[in-house]
Coordinates of C-alpha atoms in Angstrom, one line a residue:
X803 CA -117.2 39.8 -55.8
X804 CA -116.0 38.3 -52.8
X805 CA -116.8 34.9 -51.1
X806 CA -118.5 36.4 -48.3
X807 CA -121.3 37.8 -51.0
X808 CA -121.6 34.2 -52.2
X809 CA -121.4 31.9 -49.3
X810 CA -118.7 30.1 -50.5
X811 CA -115.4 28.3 -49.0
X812 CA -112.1 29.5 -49.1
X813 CA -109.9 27.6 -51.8
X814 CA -107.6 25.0 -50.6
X815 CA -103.5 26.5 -49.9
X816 CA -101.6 25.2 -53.3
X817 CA -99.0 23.0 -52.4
X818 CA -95.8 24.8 -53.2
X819 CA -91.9 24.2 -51.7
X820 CA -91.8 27.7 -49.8
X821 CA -94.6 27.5 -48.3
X822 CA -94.9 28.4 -44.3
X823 CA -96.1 26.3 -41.9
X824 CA -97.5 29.6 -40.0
X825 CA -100.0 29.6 -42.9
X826 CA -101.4 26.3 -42.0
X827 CA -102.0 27.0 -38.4
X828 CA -103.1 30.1 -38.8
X829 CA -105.9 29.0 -41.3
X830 CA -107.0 25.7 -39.0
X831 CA -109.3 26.2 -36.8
X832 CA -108.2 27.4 -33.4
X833 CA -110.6 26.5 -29.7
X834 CA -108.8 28.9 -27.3
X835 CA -109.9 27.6 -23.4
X836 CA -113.0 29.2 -22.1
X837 CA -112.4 32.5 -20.4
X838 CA -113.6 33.6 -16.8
X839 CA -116.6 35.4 -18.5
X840 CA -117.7 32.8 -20.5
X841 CA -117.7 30.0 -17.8
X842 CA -120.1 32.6 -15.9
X843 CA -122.3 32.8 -18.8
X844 CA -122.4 29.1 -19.1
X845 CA -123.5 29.0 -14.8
X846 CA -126.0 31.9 -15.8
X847 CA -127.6 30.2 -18.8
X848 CA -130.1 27.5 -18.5
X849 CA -128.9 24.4 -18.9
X850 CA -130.9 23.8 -22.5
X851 CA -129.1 26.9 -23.6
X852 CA -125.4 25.6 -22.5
X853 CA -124.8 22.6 -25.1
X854 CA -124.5 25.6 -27.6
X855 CA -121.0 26.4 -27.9
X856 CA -119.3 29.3 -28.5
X857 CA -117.9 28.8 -31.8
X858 CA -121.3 27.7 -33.4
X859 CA -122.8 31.2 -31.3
X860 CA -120.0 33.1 -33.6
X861 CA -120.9 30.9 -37.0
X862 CA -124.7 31.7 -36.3
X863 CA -124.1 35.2 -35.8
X864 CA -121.9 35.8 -38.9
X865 CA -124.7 33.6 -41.1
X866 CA -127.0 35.9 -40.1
X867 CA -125.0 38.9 -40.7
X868 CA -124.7 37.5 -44.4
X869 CA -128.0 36.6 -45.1
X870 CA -129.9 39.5 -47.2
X871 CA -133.4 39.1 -44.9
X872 CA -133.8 42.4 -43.0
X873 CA -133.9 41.9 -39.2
X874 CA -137.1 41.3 -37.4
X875 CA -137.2 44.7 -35.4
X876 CA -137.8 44.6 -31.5
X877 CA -140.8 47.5 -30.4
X878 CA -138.7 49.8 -28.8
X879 CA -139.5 50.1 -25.0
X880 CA -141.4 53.2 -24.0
X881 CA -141.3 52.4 -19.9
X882 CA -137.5 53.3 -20.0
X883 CA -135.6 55.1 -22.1
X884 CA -132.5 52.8 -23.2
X885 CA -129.1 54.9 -22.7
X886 CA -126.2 55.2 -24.9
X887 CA -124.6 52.9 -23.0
X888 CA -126.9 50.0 -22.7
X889 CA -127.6 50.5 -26.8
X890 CA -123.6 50.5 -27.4
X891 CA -123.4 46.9 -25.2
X892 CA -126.8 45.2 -26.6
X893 CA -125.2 45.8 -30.4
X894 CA -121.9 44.8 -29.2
X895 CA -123.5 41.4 -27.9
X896 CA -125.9 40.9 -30.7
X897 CA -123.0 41.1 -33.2
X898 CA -120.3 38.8 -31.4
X899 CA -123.5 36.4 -30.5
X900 CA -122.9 36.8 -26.3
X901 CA -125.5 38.1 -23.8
X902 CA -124.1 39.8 -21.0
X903 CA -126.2 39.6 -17.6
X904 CA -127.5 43.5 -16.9
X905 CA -125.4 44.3 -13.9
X906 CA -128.6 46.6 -12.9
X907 CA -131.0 43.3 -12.6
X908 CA -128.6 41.0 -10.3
X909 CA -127.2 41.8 -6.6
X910 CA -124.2 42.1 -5.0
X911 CA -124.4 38.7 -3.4
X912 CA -125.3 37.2 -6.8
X913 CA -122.3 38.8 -8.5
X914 CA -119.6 37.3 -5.6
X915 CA -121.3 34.0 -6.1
X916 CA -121.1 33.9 -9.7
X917 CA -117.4 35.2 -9.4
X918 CA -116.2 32.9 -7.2
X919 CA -118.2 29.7 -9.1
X920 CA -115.9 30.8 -12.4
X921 CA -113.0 30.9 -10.3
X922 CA -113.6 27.6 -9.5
X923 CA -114.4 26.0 -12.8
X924 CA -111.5 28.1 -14.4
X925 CA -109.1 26.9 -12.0
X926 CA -110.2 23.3 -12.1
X927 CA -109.7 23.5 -16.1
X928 CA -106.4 24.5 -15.7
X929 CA -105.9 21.7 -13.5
X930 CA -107.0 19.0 -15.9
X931 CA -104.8 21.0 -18.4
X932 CA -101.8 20.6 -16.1
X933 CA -102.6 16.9 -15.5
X934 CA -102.3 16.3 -19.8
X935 CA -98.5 17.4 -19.6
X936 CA -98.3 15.2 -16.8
X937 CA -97.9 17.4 -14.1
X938 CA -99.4 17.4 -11.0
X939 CA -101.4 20.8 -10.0
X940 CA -101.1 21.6 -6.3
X941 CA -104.0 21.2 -4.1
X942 CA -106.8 24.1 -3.1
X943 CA -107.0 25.1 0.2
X944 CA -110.0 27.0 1.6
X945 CA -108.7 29.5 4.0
X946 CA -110.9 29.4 7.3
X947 CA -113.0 32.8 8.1
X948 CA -111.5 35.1 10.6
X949 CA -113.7 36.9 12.2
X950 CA -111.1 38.3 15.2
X951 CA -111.0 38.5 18.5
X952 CA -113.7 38.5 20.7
X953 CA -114.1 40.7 23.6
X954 CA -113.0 38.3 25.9
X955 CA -110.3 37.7 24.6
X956 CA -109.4 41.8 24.1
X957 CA -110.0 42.2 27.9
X958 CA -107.6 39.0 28.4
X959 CA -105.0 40.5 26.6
X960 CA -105.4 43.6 28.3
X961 CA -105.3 42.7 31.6
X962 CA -102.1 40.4 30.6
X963 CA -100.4 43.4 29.4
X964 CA -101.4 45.6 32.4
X965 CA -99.7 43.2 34.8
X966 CA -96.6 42.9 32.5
X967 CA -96.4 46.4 32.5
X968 CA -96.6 46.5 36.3
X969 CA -94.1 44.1 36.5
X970 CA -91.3 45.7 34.6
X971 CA -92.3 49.0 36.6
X972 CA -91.6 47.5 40.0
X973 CA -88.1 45.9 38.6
X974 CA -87.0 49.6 37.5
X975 CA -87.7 51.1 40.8
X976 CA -85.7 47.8 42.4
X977 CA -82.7 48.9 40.0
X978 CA -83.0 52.4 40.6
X979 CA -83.0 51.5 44.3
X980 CA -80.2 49.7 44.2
X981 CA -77.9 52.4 42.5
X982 CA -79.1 55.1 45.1
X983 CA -77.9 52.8 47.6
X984 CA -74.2 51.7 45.9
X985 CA -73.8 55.6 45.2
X986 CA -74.6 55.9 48.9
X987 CA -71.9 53.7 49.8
X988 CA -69.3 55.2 47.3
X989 CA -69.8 58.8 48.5
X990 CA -69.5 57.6 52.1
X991 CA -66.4 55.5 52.2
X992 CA -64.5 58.4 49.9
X993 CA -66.3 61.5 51.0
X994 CA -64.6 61.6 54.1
X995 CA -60.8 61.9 52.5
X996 CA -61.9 64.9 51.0
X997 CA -62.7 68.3 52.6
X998 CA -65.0 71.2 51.7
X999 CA -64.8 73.3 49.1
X1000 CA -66.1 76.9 47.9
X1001 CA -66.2 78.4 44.5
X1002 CA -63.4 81.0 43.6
X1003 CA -65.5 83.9 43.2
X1004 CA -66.6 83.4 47.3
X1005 CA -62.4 82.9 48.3
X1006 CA -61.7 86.2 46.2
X1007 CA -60.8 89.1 48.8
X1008 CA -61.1 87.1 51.5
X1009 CA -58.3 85.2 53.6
X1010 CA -58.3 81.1 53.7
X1011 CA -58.5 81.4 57.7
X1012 CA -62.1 82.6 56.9
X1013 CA -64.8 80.8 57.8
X1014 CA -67.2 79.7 55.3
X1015 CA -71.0 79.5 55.5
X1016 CA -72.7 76.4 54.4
X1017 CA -74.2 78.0 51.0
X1018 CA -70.7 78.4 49.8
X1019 CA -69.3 75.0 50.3
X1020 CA -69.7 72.2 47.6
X1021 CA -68.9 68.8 48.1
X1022 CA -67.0 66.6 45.8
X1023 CA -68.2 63.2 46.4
X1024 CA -65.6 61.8 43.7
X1025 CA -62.8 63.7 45.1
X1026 CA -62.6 64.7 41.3
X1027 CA -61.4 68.9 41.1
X1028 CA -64.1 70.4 38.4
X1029 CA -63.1 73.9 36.5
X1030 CA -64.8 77.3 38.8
X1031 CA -63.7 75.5 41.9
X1032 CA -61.1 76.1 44.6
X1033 CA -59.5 73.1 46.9
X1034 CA -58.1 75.2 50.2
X1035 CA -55.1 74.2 51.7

């Protein structure tokens, strides 16, 4: 016979010189802070149903559990057949004493709401649970929506980029311009110290007093003497 059969309470610890302090706390009775899912059972519930709290849920449940009277039976519903899945769920709450809300029955706007409201109460518990160690919790901070830009401002930023663009193009043909003309200038002041030249294949049974048509000459604007090619005396 056990003391659940009889209802009865558990004997007091015997005082002894070994005993563990682990034993005592584990025995008291522990309140653990509300979870997420329970603050958004609490914003679901009516507010007649809220002053019941969780632990006296759980005691009610396991009295009745105990108690020898048969369950009142609910007629089954004949307009829809209840799944496997909705049966496993409704026995899971009956037993620990919490009723889910049917995900099927509430929309996706109500679901974000209810979300977000527990986030708010959760995080404002932990903030009076911070303030009874005496320290301070920092401050919330709604972030502003963001919708992006607008077309005015795309074609803005477009038409800004289009002329920077331009204007890098025109100061690379300005470079460019001015290294045609220095390389002008350097080919012209030391081009003239130098004089033609022809490949070796073209001076090859021919004499040097030949003269050369304008095809085979190549000229060296660098005065620098390159490997295939002939200077003539």
């Amino acid at each position: 016979m056990s003391y659940y059969d009889n209802q009865v309470a558990y004997p007091p610890v015997a005082p002894a010189a070994n005993t563990d302090i682990l034993d005592y706390y584990a025995n008291a009775p522990q309140l653990l802070f509300p979870t997420p899912s329970e603050l958004l059972t609490d914003l679901s519930t009516p507010s007649a149903q809220i002053a019941t709290s969780l632990p006296m849920q759980r005691e009610q449940s396991q009295t009745s559990e105990r108690s020898t009277e048969p369950p009142v039976s609910t007629p089954p519903n004949t307009s829809k057949t209840e799944s496997q899945r909705k049966a496993r769920q409704r026995a899971v709450a009956e037993e620990i004493g919490f009723i889910p809300t049917d995900p099927d029955t509430i929309s996706s706007h109500e679901k974000k709401r209810h979300y977000l409201e527990c986030l708010e109460h959760y995080v404002l518990y932990l903030h009076e649970q911070l303030r009874l160690v005496n320290t301070a919790p920092l401050d919330l901070e709604r972030v502003s929506t963001y919708r992006g830009l607008s077309s005015r401002s795309i074609r803005t930023l477009l038409v800004h980029m289009q002329n920077t663009n331009r204007r890098l193009h025109e100061n690379t043909l300005e470079e460019e311009q001015v290294f045609l003309d220095l390389s002008g200038q350097v080919m012209a002041a030391h081009g003239g110290g130098f004089p033609m030249r022809r490949h070796s294949v073209d001076v090859t049974g021919s004499s040097y007093g030949t003269d050369t048509t304008s095809s085979d000459r190549v000229f060296l604007g660098t005065g620098l003497s390159l490997s295939g090619i002939e200077q003539r005396e």
